[in-house]
Coordinates of C-alpha atoms and ligand atoms in Angstrom, one line a residue:
M925 CA -46.6 -14.9 45.9
S926 CA -47.9 -18.4 45.7
E927 CA -47.8 -19.0 49.5
S928 CA -51.1 -19.1 51.2
I929 CA -52.2 -16.3 53.4
G930 CA -54.4 -18.8 55.2
S931 CA -51.7 -21.4 55.9
S932 CA -50.5 -21.9 59.4
G933 CA -48.1 -24.2 61.2
P934 CA -48.8 -27.7 62.3
G935 CA -51.9 -28.4 64.2
M936 CA -55.3 -27.1 63.5
K937 CA -55.7 -25.3 60.1
L938 CA -55.9 -21.5 60.3
H939 CA -59.3 -21.3 58.7
T940 CA -60.7 -23.9 61.2
K941 CA -59.3 -21.7 64.0
I942 CA -60.9 -18.6 62.4
L943 CA -64.2 -20.4 62.2
L944 CA -63.8 -21.5 65.8
G945 CA -63.0 -17.9 66.8
L946 CA -66.1 -16.8 65.0
T947 CA -68.3 -19.4 66.6
V948 CA -66.9 -18.8 70.1
G949 CA -67.1 -15.0 69.8
L950 CA -70.6 -15.1 68.3
M951 CA -72.0 -17.6 70.8
A952 CA -70.5 -15.7 73.7
G953 CA -71.8 -12.4 72.3
I954 CA -75.3 -13.6 71.7
A955 CA -75.5 -15.3 75.1
T956 CA -74.3 -12.1 76.7
N957 CA -76.8 -10.1 74.7
L958 CA -79.7 -12.4 75.7
T959 CA -78.7 -12.8 79.4
V960 CA -76.9 -9.9 81.1
G961 CA -77.4 -7.3 78.2
V962 CA -74.8 -5.1 76.8
D963 CA -75.2 -2.2 79.3
N964 CA -73.8 -4.5 82.0
P965 CA -70.6 -2.8 83.3
R966 CA -68.6 -6.0 83.1
V967 CA -69.5 -6.5 79.4
E968 CA -68.6 -2.9 78.8
W969 CA -65.3 -3.5 80.5
I970 CA -64.6 -6.6 78.3
N971 CA -65.5 -4.7 75.2
T972 CA -63.4 -1.6 76.1
Y973 CA -60.3 -3.3 77.4
I974 CA -60.1 -6.7 75.8
A975 CA -62.3 -7.4 72.8
G976 CA -62.1 -3.9 71.3
P977 CA -58.3 -3.5 71.4
V978 CA -57.5 -7.1 70.2
G979 CA -59.9 -6.6 67.3
Q980 CA -58.4 -3.3 66.4
V981 CA -54.9 -4.5 66.4
F982 CA -55.8 -7.3 64.0
L983 CA -57.6 -4.8 61.7
R984 CA -54.8 -2.3 61.8
M985 CA -52.4 -5.0 60.7
L986 CA -54.5 -5.4 57.6
F987 CA -55.1 -1.7 57.0
M988 CA -51.4 -0.9 57.2
V989 CA -50.5 -3.0 54.1
V990 CA -53.3 -1.8 51.8
M991 CA -51.4 1.0 50.1
P992 CA -48.1 -0.7 49.5
L993 CA -50.0 -3.8 48.3
V994 CA -52.1 -1.9 45.8
F995 CA -49.1 0.1 44.6
A996 CA -46.8 -3.0 44.2
S997 CA -49.4 -5.3 42.5
I998 CA -50.7 -2.7 40.1
T999 CA -47.2 -1.6 39.1
L1000 CA -45.9 -5.1 38.7
G1001 CA -49.1 -6.0 36.7
V1002 CA -48.5 -3.2 34.2
A1003 CA -44.7 -3.8 34.0
G1004 CA -45.5 -7.4 33.2
L1005 CA -47.7 -6.3 30.3
G1006 CA -44.5 -5.0 28.7
D1007 CA -43.6 -8.6 27.9
I1008 CA -47.1 -9.2 26.7
R1009 CA -46.6 -6.6 23.9
K1010 CA -44.0 -9.1 22.5
V1011 CA -46.5 -11.9 22.6
G1012 CA -49.0 -9.4 21.3
R1013 CA -52.1 -11.1 19.9
V1014 CA -52.3 -13.9 22.4
G1015 CA -51.8 -11.6 25.3
G1016 CA -54.3 -9.1 24.0
K1017 CA -57.0 -11.8 23.6
A1018 CA -56.3 -13.2 27.1
I1019 CA -56.4 -9.8 28.7
T1020 CA -59.6 -8.8 26.8
Y1021 CA -61.2 -12.0 28.0
F1022 CA -60.1 -11.4 31.6
F1023 CA -61.4 -7.8 31.5
V1024 CA -64.7 -8.5 29.8
T1025 CA -65.7 -11.5 32.0
T1026 CA -64.6 -9.7 35.2
C1027 CA -66.8 -6.7 34.2
L1028 CA -69.7 -9.0 33.5
A1029 CA -69.2 -10.8 36.8
A1030 CA -69.1 -7.5 38.8
T1031 CA -72.2 -6.3 37.1
L1032 CA -74.0 -9.5 37.7
G1033 CA -73.0 -9.3 41.4
L1034 CA -74.5 -5.8 41.7
I1035 CA -77.7 -6.9 40.0
V1036 CA -78.1 -9.9 42.3
V1037 CA -77.4 -8.0 45.5
N1038 CA -79.7 -5.2 44.5
T1039 CA -82.4 -7.8 43.7
M1040 CA -82.0 -9.8 46.8
R1041 CA -81.3 -6.8 49.1
P1042 CA -79.8 -8.9 52.0
W1043 CA -79.5 -5.8 54.2
E1044 CA -83.2 -5.6 54.5
R1045 CA -83.0 -8.5 56.8
V1046 CA -81.4 -6.2 59.3
A1047 CA -83.8 -4.4 61.6
P1048 CA -83.7 -0.6 61.4
E1049 CA -82.8 -0.4 65.1
T1050 CA -79.8 -2.8 64.5
R1051 CA -78.6 -0.6 61.7
V1052 CA -78.7 2.5 63.8
A1053 CA -76.9 0.7 66.6
L1054 CA -74.3 -0.7 64.1
M1055 CA -73.6 2.8 62.8
D1056 CA -73.2 4.0 66.4
R1057 CA -70.9 1.2 67.2
F1058 CA -68.6 2.1 64.2
A1059 CA -69.1 5.8 64.5
G1060 CA -65.4 6.3 65.3
D1061 CA -64.6 7.6 61.9
A1062 CA -67.9 9.2 61.0
S1063 CA -66.2 12.4 59.8
T1064 CA -64.0 10.6 57.3
R1065 CA -67.1 8.7 56.2
V1066 CA -69.0 11.9 55.4
E1067 CA -66.0 13.3 53.7
A1068 CA -65.5 10.2 51.6
A1069 CA -69.1 9.9 50.7
A1070 CA -69.1 13.5 49.6
T1071 CA -66.1 13.2 47.4
T1072 CA -67.4 10.1 45.5
A1073 CA -71.0 11.4 45.4
K1074 CA -70.5 14.2 42.8
F1075 CA -70.0 13.4 39.2
G1076 CA -68.4 15.9 36.9
P1077 CA -65.0 16.8 35.4
E1078 CA -63.5 16.7 38.9
T1079 CA -64.4 13.0 39.2
F1080 CA -61.7 12.4 36.6
V1081 CA -59.3 15.1 37.7
N1082 CA -59.4 13.8 41.3
I1083 CA -58.1 10.4 40.1
V1084 CA -54.8 12.0 39.4
P1085 CA -53.1 12.6 42.7
R1086 CA -51.2 15.8 43.4
N1087 CA -48.9 13.9 45.6
P1088 CA -48.7 10.1 45.6
I1089 CA -47.5 9.9 49.2
D1090 CA -50.4 12.1 50.3
A1091 CA -52.8 9.9 48.3
A1092 CA -51.5 6.9 50.1
A1093 CA -51.7 8.6 53.5
K1094 CA -55.3 9.5 52.9
T1095 CA -56.1 5.9 51.6
D1096 CA -57.0 7.4 48.2
M1097 CA -57.1 4.1 46.4
L1098 CA -57.8 5.6 42.9
G1099 CA -54.9 8.0 43.3
V1100 CA -52.5 5.3 44.3
I1101 CA -53.8 3.0 41.5
F1102 CA -53.2 5.9 39.0
F1103 CA -49.7 6.5 40.2
G1104 CA -49.1 2.7 40.1
L1105 CA -50.3 2.5 36.5
M1106 CA -48.0 5.4 35.4
F1107 CA -45.1 3.9 37.3
G1108 CA -45.6 0.5 35.7
A1109 CA -46.0 1.9 32.2
A1110 CA -42.9 4.1 32.7
L1111 CA -40.9 1.0 33.9
T1112 CA -41.6 -0.8 30.6
L1113 CA -40.3 2.1 28.6
I1114 CA -36.9 2.8 30.3
A1115 CA -33.8 0.7 29.7
A1116 CA -34.2 -2.9 30.8
E1117 CA -31.1 -2.9 33.0
K1118 CA -32.4 0.2 34.9
A1119 CA -35.9 -1.2 35.2
K1120 CA -34.7 -4.6 36.5
P1121 CA -33.6 -3.6 40.0
M1122 CA -36.8 -1.6 40.5
I1123 CA -39.0 -4.6 39.4
A1124 CA -37.0 -6.9 41.8
W1125 CA -37.5 -4.4 44.6
L1126 CA -41.3 -4.2 43.9
E1127 CA -41.5 -8.0 43.8
A1128 CA -39.8 -8.1 47.2
L1129 CA -42.1 -5.4 48.5
S1130 CA -45.2 -7.4 47.5
E1131 CA -43.8 -10.5 49.1
V1132 CA -43.0 -8.7 52.3
V1133 CA -46.6 -7.3 52.3
I1134 CA -48.0 -10.8 51.9
Q1135 CA -45.8 -11.9 54.8
I1136 CA -47.2 -9.2 56.9
I1137 CA -50.7 -10.3 56.0
H1138 CA -49.6 -13.8 57.2
F1139 CA -48.8 -12.2 60.6
A1140 CA -52.1 -10.5 60.7
M1141 CA -53.9 -13.8 59.8
M1142 CA -52.2 -15.5 62.7
L1143 CA -54.1 -13.1 64.9
A1144 CA -57.3 -13.6 62.9
P1145 CA -58.9 -16.3 65.1
Y1146 CA -58.6 -14.0 68.2
G1147 CA -59.3 -10.8 66.2
V1148 CA -62.4 -12.2 64.6
A1149 CA -63.6 -13.7 68.0
C1150 CA -63.2 -10.3 69.6
L1151 CA -64.7 -8.3 66.8
I1152 CA -67.7 -10.5 66.5
F1153 CA -68.1 -10.5 70.3
T1154 CA -68.3 -6.7 70.5
V1155 CA -70.8 -6.7 67.7
S1156 CA -73.0 -9.6 68.7
S1157 CA -73.1 -8.8 72.4
R1158 CA -74.7 -5.5 71.2
F1159 CA -76.9 -6.8 68.4
G1160 CA -77.8 -10.4 69.3
I1161 CA -79.4 -12.8 66.8
D1162 CA -80.5 -10.2 64.2
L1163 CA -76.9 -9.9 62.9
L1164 CA -76.8 -13.6 62.3
V1165 CA -79.8 -13.5 60.0
A1166 CA -78.2 -10.7 58.0
V1167 CA -74.9 -12.5 57.5
A1168 CA -76.7 -15.7 56.4
A1169 CA -78.6 -13.6 53.8
F1170 CA -75.3 -12.1 52.6
V1171 CA -73.6 -15.5 52.2
I1172 CA -76.6 -16.9 50.2
T1173 CA -76.5 -13.8 48.0
V1174 CA -72.8 -14.2 47.1
L1175 CA -73.3 -18.0 46.4
I1176 CA -76.3 -17.3 44.1
A1177 CA -74.4 -14.7 42.2
L1178 CA -71.3 -17.0 41.8
G1179 CA -73.6 -19.8 40.5
A1180 CA -75.4 -17.4 38.1
H1181 CA -72.1 -16.3 36.7
V1182 CA -71.1 -19.9 35.9
G1183 CA -74.5 -20.8 34.5
L1184 CA -75.0 -17.7 32.4
T1185 CA -71.7 -16.2 31.4
L1186 CA -69.1 -19.0 31.6
F1187 CA -71.4 -21.8 30.2
A1188 CA -72.4 -19.4 27.4
I1189 CA -68.8 -18.8 26.5
L1190 CA -68.0 -22.5 26.6
K1191 CA -71.1 -23.5 24.5
F1192 CA -71.3 -20.7 22.0
G1193 CA -67.8 -19.1 22.0
I1194 CA -65.8 -22.4 22.2
G1195 CA -68.3 -25.0 21.1
I1196 CA -67.7 -27.5 23.9
P1197 CA -70.5 -28.9 26.0
P1198 CA -70.1 -27.1 29.4
L1199 CA -70.7 -30.3 31.4
L1200 CA -68.0 -32.1 29.5
F1201 CA -65.6 -29.2 30.2
L1202 CA -66.6 -29.2 33.8
S1203 CA -66.0 -32.9 34.2
R1204 CA -62.5 -32.6 32.6
V1205 CA -61.3 -29.8 34.8
K1206 CA -62.8 -31.0 38.1
A1207 CA -59.4 -31.8 39.6
A1208 CA -58.4 -28.1 39.3
L1209 CA -61.7 -27.0 40.7
I1210 CA -61.5 -29.3 43.7
T1211 CA -57.9 -28.0 44.3
A1212 CA -59.1 -24.4 44.1
F1213 CA -62.0 -25.1 46.5
S1214 CA -59.8 -26.8 49.1
T1215 CA -56.8 -24.3 48.9
S1216 CA -58.7 -21.1 48.3
S1217 CA -55.8 -20.0 46.2
S1218 CA -55.6 -19.5 42.4
S1219 CA -51.8 -19.5 42.6
A1220 CA -51.6 -22.7 44.5
T1221 CA -54.0 -24.3 42.0
L1222 CA -51.8 -23.3 39.0
P1223 CA -49.9 -26.5 38.7
T1224 CA -53.1 -28.6 38.7
A1225 CA -54.8 -26.2 36.3
L1226 CA -51.8 -26.5 33.9
D1227 CA -51.9 -30.3 34.2
V1228 CA -55.7 -30.6 33.4
S1229 CA -55.6 -28.2 30.6
E1230 CA -52.9 -30.3 28.9
T1231 CA -53.9 -33.9 29.8
Q1232 CA -57.7 -33.6 30.2
L1233 CA -58.4 -30.9 27.5
G1234 CA -55.4 -31.4 25.2
I1235 CA -54.7 -27.7 25.0
P1236 CA -51.1 -27.0 23.8
R1237 CA -48.6 -26.1 26.5
Q1238 CA -47.5 -22.9 24.9
I1239 CA -51.0 -21.4 25.2
A1240 CA -51.9 -22.8 28.7
G1241 CA -48.4 -22.0 30.0
F1242 CA -48.9 -18.4 29.0
V1243 CA -52.6 -17.8 29.7
L1244 CA -53.0 -19.7 33.0
P1245 CA -50.2 -18.0 35.0
I1246 CA -51.4 -14.5 34.1
G1247 CA -55.0 -15.6 34.6
S1248 CA -54.2 -16.9 38.1
T1249 CA -53.3 -13.4 39.2
M1250 CA -55.4 -11.2 36.9
C1251 CA -58.6 -13.1 36.1
M1252 CA -60.7 -13.2 39.2
N1253 CA -64.4 -13.3 38.2
G1254 CA -65.5 -14.7 41.6
T1255 CA -63.5 -12.2 43.6
A1256 CA -65.1 -9.2 41.6
I1257 CA -68.6 -10.6 42.4
F1258 CA -67.8 -11.0 46.1
E1259 CA -66.2 -7.6 46.4
G1260 CA -69.1 -5.7 44.7
I1261 CA -71.7 -7.5 46.8
T1262 CA -69.8 -7.0 50.0
V1263 CA -69.4 -3.2 49.4
I1264 CA -73.0 -2.7 48.6
F1265 CA -74.2 -4.9 51.5
L1266 CA -72.1 -3.1 54.1
A1267 CA -72.7 0.3 52.6
E1268 CA -76.5 -0.2 52.9
I1269 CA -76.1 -1.5 56.4
F1270 CA -74.2 1.6 57.3
N1271 CA -76.7 3.8 55.5
V1272 CA -74.3 5.0 53.0
D1273 CA -76.8 5.4 50.2
L1274 CA -75.0 4.9 46.9
T1275 CA -76.0 6.7 43.8
L1276 CA -76.0 5.0 40.4
T1277 CA -72.7 6.7 39.6
Q1278 CA -71.2 5.4 42.9
M1279 CA -72.5 1.9 42.0
A1280 CA -70.7 2.1 38.7
I1281 CA -67.5 3.2 40.6
V1282 CA -68.0 0.2 43.0
M1283 CA -68.2 -2.0 39.9
I1284 CA -65.0 -0.5 38.4
M1285 CA -63.2 -0.7 41.7
S1286 CA -64.2 -4.4 42.1
V1287 CA -62.8 -5.1 38.6
I1288 CA -59.6 -3.3 39.2
T1289 CA -58.9 -4.7 42.6
A1290 CA -59.9 -8.2 41.5
I1291 CA -57.2 -7.9 38.9
G1292 CA -54.8 -6.5 41.5
A1293 CA -55.6 -9.1 44.2
A1294 CA -53.0 -11.8 45.0
G1295 CA -54.2 -15.3 44.2
V1296 CA -53.9 -16.5 47.8
P1297 CA -56.5 -17.1 50.5
G1298 CA -58.0 -13.8 51.6
G1299 CA -55.9 -12.1 48.9
S1300 CA -58.7 -9.6 48.1
I1301 CA -59.6 -8.7 51.8
P1302 CA -57.1 -5.9 52.2
L1303 CA -58.2 -4.4 48.9
L1304 CA -61.8 -4.7 49.9
V1305 CA -61.1 -2.8 53.1
G1306 CA -59.6 -0.1 50.8
I1307 CA -62.8 0.1 48.7
L1308 CA -65.0 0.2 51.8
T1309 CA -63.2 3.2 53.3
M1310 CA -63.3 4.9 49.9
F1311 CA -67.1 4.9 50.0
G1312 CA -67.2 6.0 53.6
V1313 CA -68.1 2.6 55.0
P1314 CA -65.9 2.0 58.1
G1315 CA -63.3 -0.5 57.3
E1316 CA -63.9 -2.2 60.6
A1317 CA -67.2 -3.3 59.2
I1318 CA -65.3 -6.1 57.3
A1319 CA -65.5 -7.9 60.7
I1320 CA -69.1 -8.7 60.0
V1321 CA -68.2 -10.8 56.9
L1322 CA -64.7 -11.9 57.8
G1323 CA -65.9 -14.8 59.9
V1324 CA -67.8 -16.4 57.1
D1325 CA -65.1 -15.5 54.5
R1326 CA -63.5 -18.9 54.3
I1327 CA -66.5 -20.6 52.7
L1328 CA -66.9 -17.6 50.3
D1329 CA -63.2 -17.6 49.5
M1330 CA -63.3 -21.3 48.6
S1331 CA -66.3 -20.7 46.4
R1332 CA -65.0 -17.6 44.6
T1333 CA -61.6 -19.1 44.1
T1334 CA -63.2 -22.1 42.3
I1335 CA -65.0 -19.7 40.0
N1336 CA -61.7 -17.7 39.5
V1337 CA -60.0 -20.9 38.4
F1338 CA -62.9 -22.1 36.3
S1339 CA -62.7 -18.8 34.4
D1340 CA -58.9 -19.1 33.9
L1341 CA -59.4 -22.5 32.3
T1342 CA -62.2 -21.2 30.1
A1343 CA -60.0 -18.3 29.0
T1344 CA -57.2 -20.8 28.1
A1345 CA -59.6 -22.9 25.9
F1346 CA -61.1 -19.7 24.4
V1347 CA -57.7 -18.3 23.4
A1348 CA -56.4 -21.7 22.1
K1349 CA -59.6 -22.1 20.0
S1350 CA -59.4 -18.6 18.6
E1351 CA -55.7 -19.0 17.7
G1352 CA -56.6 -22.1 15.7
V1353 CA -54.2 -24.4 17.6
W1354 CA -56.9 -26.4 19.5
S1355 CA -60.6 -27.3 19.1
P1356 CA -63.0 -29.3 21.3
K1357 CA -62.3 -32.3 19.0
D1358 CA -58.8 -32.4 20.5
V1359 CA -60.2 -33.2 23.9
P1360 CA -58.6 -36.7 24.5
A1361 CA -61.0 -39.6 25.1
Q1362 CA -61.2 -40.3 28.8
S1363 CA -58.9 -43.2 29.7
Ligands
LIG2249 N1 -58.5 -16.5 47.2 C1 -58.7 -15.8 45.9 C2 -57.9 -16.5 44.9 O1 -56.9 -17.0 45.1 C3 -58.4 -14.4 46.0 C4 -59.5 -13.7 46.9 O2 -60.5 -13.4 46.4 O3 -59.2 -13.5 48.1 O4 -58.3 -16.6 43.7

């Protein structure tokens, strides 16, 4: 699973191509909007026969892997916890840290997005037009909004699917997650020789799914160009302002999480000056920023934790690998903000209960996302549809995702390293005094 979803063959890097696709699609769309206007029959023809279908194929490639991806990663995550029971205390501490910091991150994201309200930069006419544009699945939208709107005993009962295949067919993420949790837990309790082939099968399934996402990402530069063209030819410059406001909101929330939560843990929970810690782990942070992959950063993270911080290998070697797939603070922030932003744009008014569900889903899917570039995108599409926001709306943010991915991955890795120091300190096997003098 360590291979990058964003990698491509020789030549121009895939993320550069996606950015280029975004720029070309956006410029062409805005120019069309400002000159001939969207009602021009030729523009309509391009949108109906070229831009629309290419964009759809790309999106469907992503949609089609959501359910197997969620099932495989949740099941494998829980099955992996079976080993953690053996390692008991250390595992418990690490998982508690992952869970608490990811919850704090998701909550902070929701607070920042509700304070900054980037969707208010979108003119009401643009919102109406956007809804029209993506009205294709309006009925599912209403249905989905209705099922998540009510709160009562059925909220919990509905989490348990009657039929897991039906849940997957209806993109019922909670149902599939619940089934995955049960499946994983059961796997840890049956005889090891029986569980082994199933785990190997699930590992293969998740790798296959990642490979399919690779295929989809090869289409991404064209898909993004087409999707953005159809949107911007219709909405012009207004959309650009909204997306810039969204990017700034995510970056502010990521910065706030580091400054408030992670620095507080370092200073008060571990007793190490945050800036000293930051300067010691910078090689890992730079790797995370440039690869957008927690998994690809793992070797560097292991190296800095040992050589730059002096943390014993048995702790770092245990906490960091799990952290690279389970501890994604930055991803949870990004997901929560994106869901709220797009929901508001599409006039899906979320109640407080639904906001809480967005937070919980951001935490669960951040834990379930693969530590590879764009690893959280398919899961994010799943949450969007769950709240009645058309999954296609992801196109609005996908073009700018690379910069957000680089930033959130850096925060993910920073939090993994903080977790390692926290666990090592609380186990009494390391203290800030053990940080080697810089050579
Ligand atoms: N790229 C992220 C990581 O590897 C995952 C994501 O949020 O897409 O940590």
